[in-house]
């Protein structure tokens, strides 16, 4: 009897973890959109004084870093989904 209850608890915990991973996957595009829109709010550097704002090259580097980070997050979440068997019946 104790073995069956332990297996049931493990299944429930595994399903809860899978649900959290699924929720994370669903939120990732919105987080990415917010991170991609952040450079719009940065002050721009004027041509005369570069110390007042952010250069375009800095914003582009930021965007590529965010893009690569989102790809890594998506890969990690995909592997977690595969591990927990989410989506399988």
PDB file of C-alpha atoms in Angstrom:
ATOM      1  CA  UNK A   1       0.000   0.000   0.000  1.00  0.00           C
ATOM      2  CA  UNK A   2       2.752   2.416   0.822  1.00  0.00           C
ATOM      3  CA  UNK A   3       4.374   1.865  -2.578  1.00  0.00           C
ATOM      4  CA  UNK A   4       1.187   2.826  -4.431  1.00  0.00           C
ATOM      5  CA  UNK A   5       0.718   6.036  -2.462  1.00  0.00           C
ATOM      6  CA  UNK A   6       4.351   7.004  -3.103  1.00  0.00           C
ATOM      7  CA  UNK A   7       3.887   6.455  -6.838  1.00  0.00           C
ATOM      8  CA  UNK A   8       0.697   8.483  -6.808  1.00  0.00           C
ATOM      9  CA  UNK A   9       2.420  11.349  -5.002  1.00  0.00           C
ATOM     10  CA  UNK A  10       5.296  11.251  -7.468  1.00  0.00           C
ATOM     11  CA  UNK A  11       2.869  11.366 -10.410  1.00  0.00           C
ATOM     12  CA  UNK A  12       1.012  14.310  -8.919  1.00  0.00           C
ATOM     13  CA  UNK A  13       4.266  16.171  -8.228  1.00  0.00           C
ATOM     14  CA  UNK A  14       5.509  15.386 -11.744  1.00  0.00           C
ATOM     15  CA  UNK A  15       2.257  16.663 -13.257  1.00  0.00           C
ATOM     16  CA  UNK A  16       2.501  19.867 -11.205  1.00  0.00           C
ATOM     17  CA  UNK A  17       6.080  20.437 -12.389  1.00  0.00           C
ATOM     18  CA  UNK A  18       5.005  19.791 -15.961  1.00  0.00           C
ATOM     19  CA  UNK A  19       2.206  22.323 -15.616  1.00  0.00           C
ATOM     20  CA  UNK A  20       4.642  24.953 -14.304  1.00  0.00           C
ATOM     21  CA  UNK A  21       6.966  24.310 -17.248  1.00  0.00           C
ATOM     22  CA  UNK A  22       4.023  24.587 -19.646  1.00  0.00           C
ATOM     23  CA  UNK A  23       3.029  27.886 -18.065  1.00  0.00           C
ATOM     24  CA  UNK A  24       6.597  29.126 -18.468  1.00  0.00           C
ATOM     25  CA  UNK A  25       6.565  28.183 -22.143  1.00  0.00           C
ATOM     26  CA  UNK A  26       3.348  30.136 -22.640  1.00  0.00           C
ATOM     27  CA  UNK A  27       4.748  33.244 -20.909  1.00  0.00           C
ATOM     28  CA  UNK A  28       8.100  33.249 -22.767  1.00  0.00           C
ATOM     29  CA  UNK A  29       6.864  35.103 -25.917  1.00  0.00           C
ATOM     30  CA  UNK A  30       5.423  37.928 -23.799  1.00  0.00           C
ATOM     31  CA  UNK A  31       8.662  38.252 -21.831  1.00  0.00           C
ATOM     32  CA  UNK A  32      10.544  38.350 -25.131  1.00  0.00           C
ATOM     33  CA  UNK A  33       8.285  41.062 -26.519  1.00  0.00           C
ATOM     34  CA  UNK A  34       8.801  43.217 -23.434  1.00  0.00           C
ATOM     35  CA  UNK A  35      12.572  42.725 -23.578  1.00  0.00           C
ATOM     36  CA  UNK A  36      12.630  43.584 -27.301  1.00  0.00           C
ATOM     37  CA  UNK A  37      10.678  46.795 -26.695  1.00  0.00           C
ATOM     38  CA  UNK A  38      12.927  48.075 -23.895  1.00  0.00           C
ATOM     39  CA  UNK A  39      15.439  49.838 -26.208  1.00  0.00           C
ATOM     40  CA  UNK A  40      12.619  52.066 -27.470  1.00  0.00           C
ATOM     41  CA  UNK A  41      12.480  53.701 -24.038  1.00  0.00           C
ATOM     42  CA  UNK A  42      16.233  54.289 -23.791  1.00  0.00           C
ATOM     43  CA  UNK A  43      17.404  57.864 -24.384  1.00  0.00           C
ATOM     44  CA  UNK A  44      19.043  58.298 -27.772  1.00  0.00           C
ATOM     45  CA  UNK A  45      22.549  59.649 -28.147  1.00  0.00           C
ATOM     46  CA  UNK A  46      22.691  62.914 -30.037  1.00  0.00           C
ATOM     47  CA  UNK A  47      25.387  63.305 -32.639  1.00  0.00           C
ATOM     48  CA  UNK A  48      27.215  65.991 -30.693  1.00  0.00           C
ATOM     49  CA  UNK A  49      27.200  64.426 -27.224  1.00  0.00           C
ATOM     50  CA  UNK A  50      27.427  60.640 -27.027  1.00  0.00           C
ATOM     51  CA  UNK A  51      27.488  60.511 -23.213  1.00  0.00           C
ATOM     52  CA  UNK A  52      23.841  61.608 -22.866  1.00  0.00           C
ATOM     53  CA  UNK A  53      22.168  58.569 -24.385  1.00  0.00           C
ATOM     54  CA  UNK A  54      22.543  55.068 -25.722  1.00  0.00           C
ATOM     55  CA  UNK A  55      24.248  54.388 -29.029  1.00  0.00           C
ATOM     56  CA  UNK A  56      22.494  52.394 -31.716  1.00  0.00           C
ATOM     57  CA  UNK A  57      25.258  49.797 -31.657  1.00  0.00           C
ATOM     58  CA  UNK A  58      24.652  49.215 -27.950  1.00  0.00           C
ATOM     59  CA  UNK A  59      20.932  48.713 -28.572  1.00  0.00           C
ATOM     60  CA  UNK A  60      21.647  46.228 -31.379  1.00  0.00           C
ATOM     61  CA  UNK A  61      24.050  44.267 -29.195  1.00  0.00           C
ATOM     62  CA  UNK A  62      21.367  44.189 -26.493  1.00  0.00           C
ATOM     63  CA  UNK A  63      18.781  42.885 -28.979  1.00  0.00           C
ATOM     64  CA  UNK A  64      21.057  40.088 -30.198  1.00  0.00           C
ATOM     65  CA  UNK A  65      21.896  39.070 -26.618  1.00  0.00           C
ATOM     66  CA  UNK A  66      18.178  38.989 -25.723  1.00  0.00           C
ATOM     67  CA  UNK A  67      17.444  37.003 -28.889  1.00  0.00           C
ATOM     68  CA  UNK A  68      20.136  34.428 -28.050  1.00  0.00           C
ATOM     69  CA  UNK A  69      18.915  34.260 -24.443  1.00  0.00           C
ATOM     70  CA  UNK A  70      15.356  33.585 -25.582  1.00  0.00           C
ATOM     71  CA  UNK A  71      16.577  30.789 -27.823  1.00  0.00           C
ATOM     72  CA  UNK A  72      18.480  29.223 -24.900  1.00  0.00           C
ATOM     73  CA  UNK A  73      15.437  29.554 -22.631  1.00  0.00           C
ATOM     74  CA  UNK A  74      13.199  27.960 -25.254  1.00  0.00           C
ATOM     75  CA  UNK A  75      15.650  25.083 -25.653  1.00  0.00           C
ATOM     76  CA  UNK A  76      15.816  24.524 -21.901  1.00  0.00           C
ATOM     77  CA  UNK A  77      12.039  24.612 -21.558  1.00  0.00           C
ATOM     78  CA  UNK A  78      11.636  22.215 -24.489  1.00  0.00           C
ATOM     79  CA  UNK A  79      13.994  19.750 -22.839  1.00  0.00           C
ATOM     80  CA  UNK A  80      12.095  20.129 -19.557  1.00  0.00           C
ATOM     81  CA  UNK A  81       8.801  19.470 -21.346  1.00  0.00           C
ATOM     82  CA  UNK A  82      10.294  16.349 -22.892  1.00  0.00           C
ATOM     83  CA  UNK A  83      11.604  15.184 -19.500  1.00  0.00           C
ATOM     84  CA  UNK A  84       8.268  15.566 -17.747  1.00  0.00           C
ATOM     85  CA  UNK A  85       6.340  14.055 -20.653  1.00  0.00           C
ATOM     86  CA  UNK A  86       3.923  16.954 -20.921  1.00  0.00           C
ATOM     87  CA  UNK A  87       1.494  16.593 -23.794  1.00  0.00           C
ATOM     88  CA  UNK A  88       1.543  12.807 -23.785  1.00  0.00           C
ATOM     89  CA  UNK A  89      -1.516  10.868 -22.811  1.00  0.00           C
TER      90      UNK A  89
END
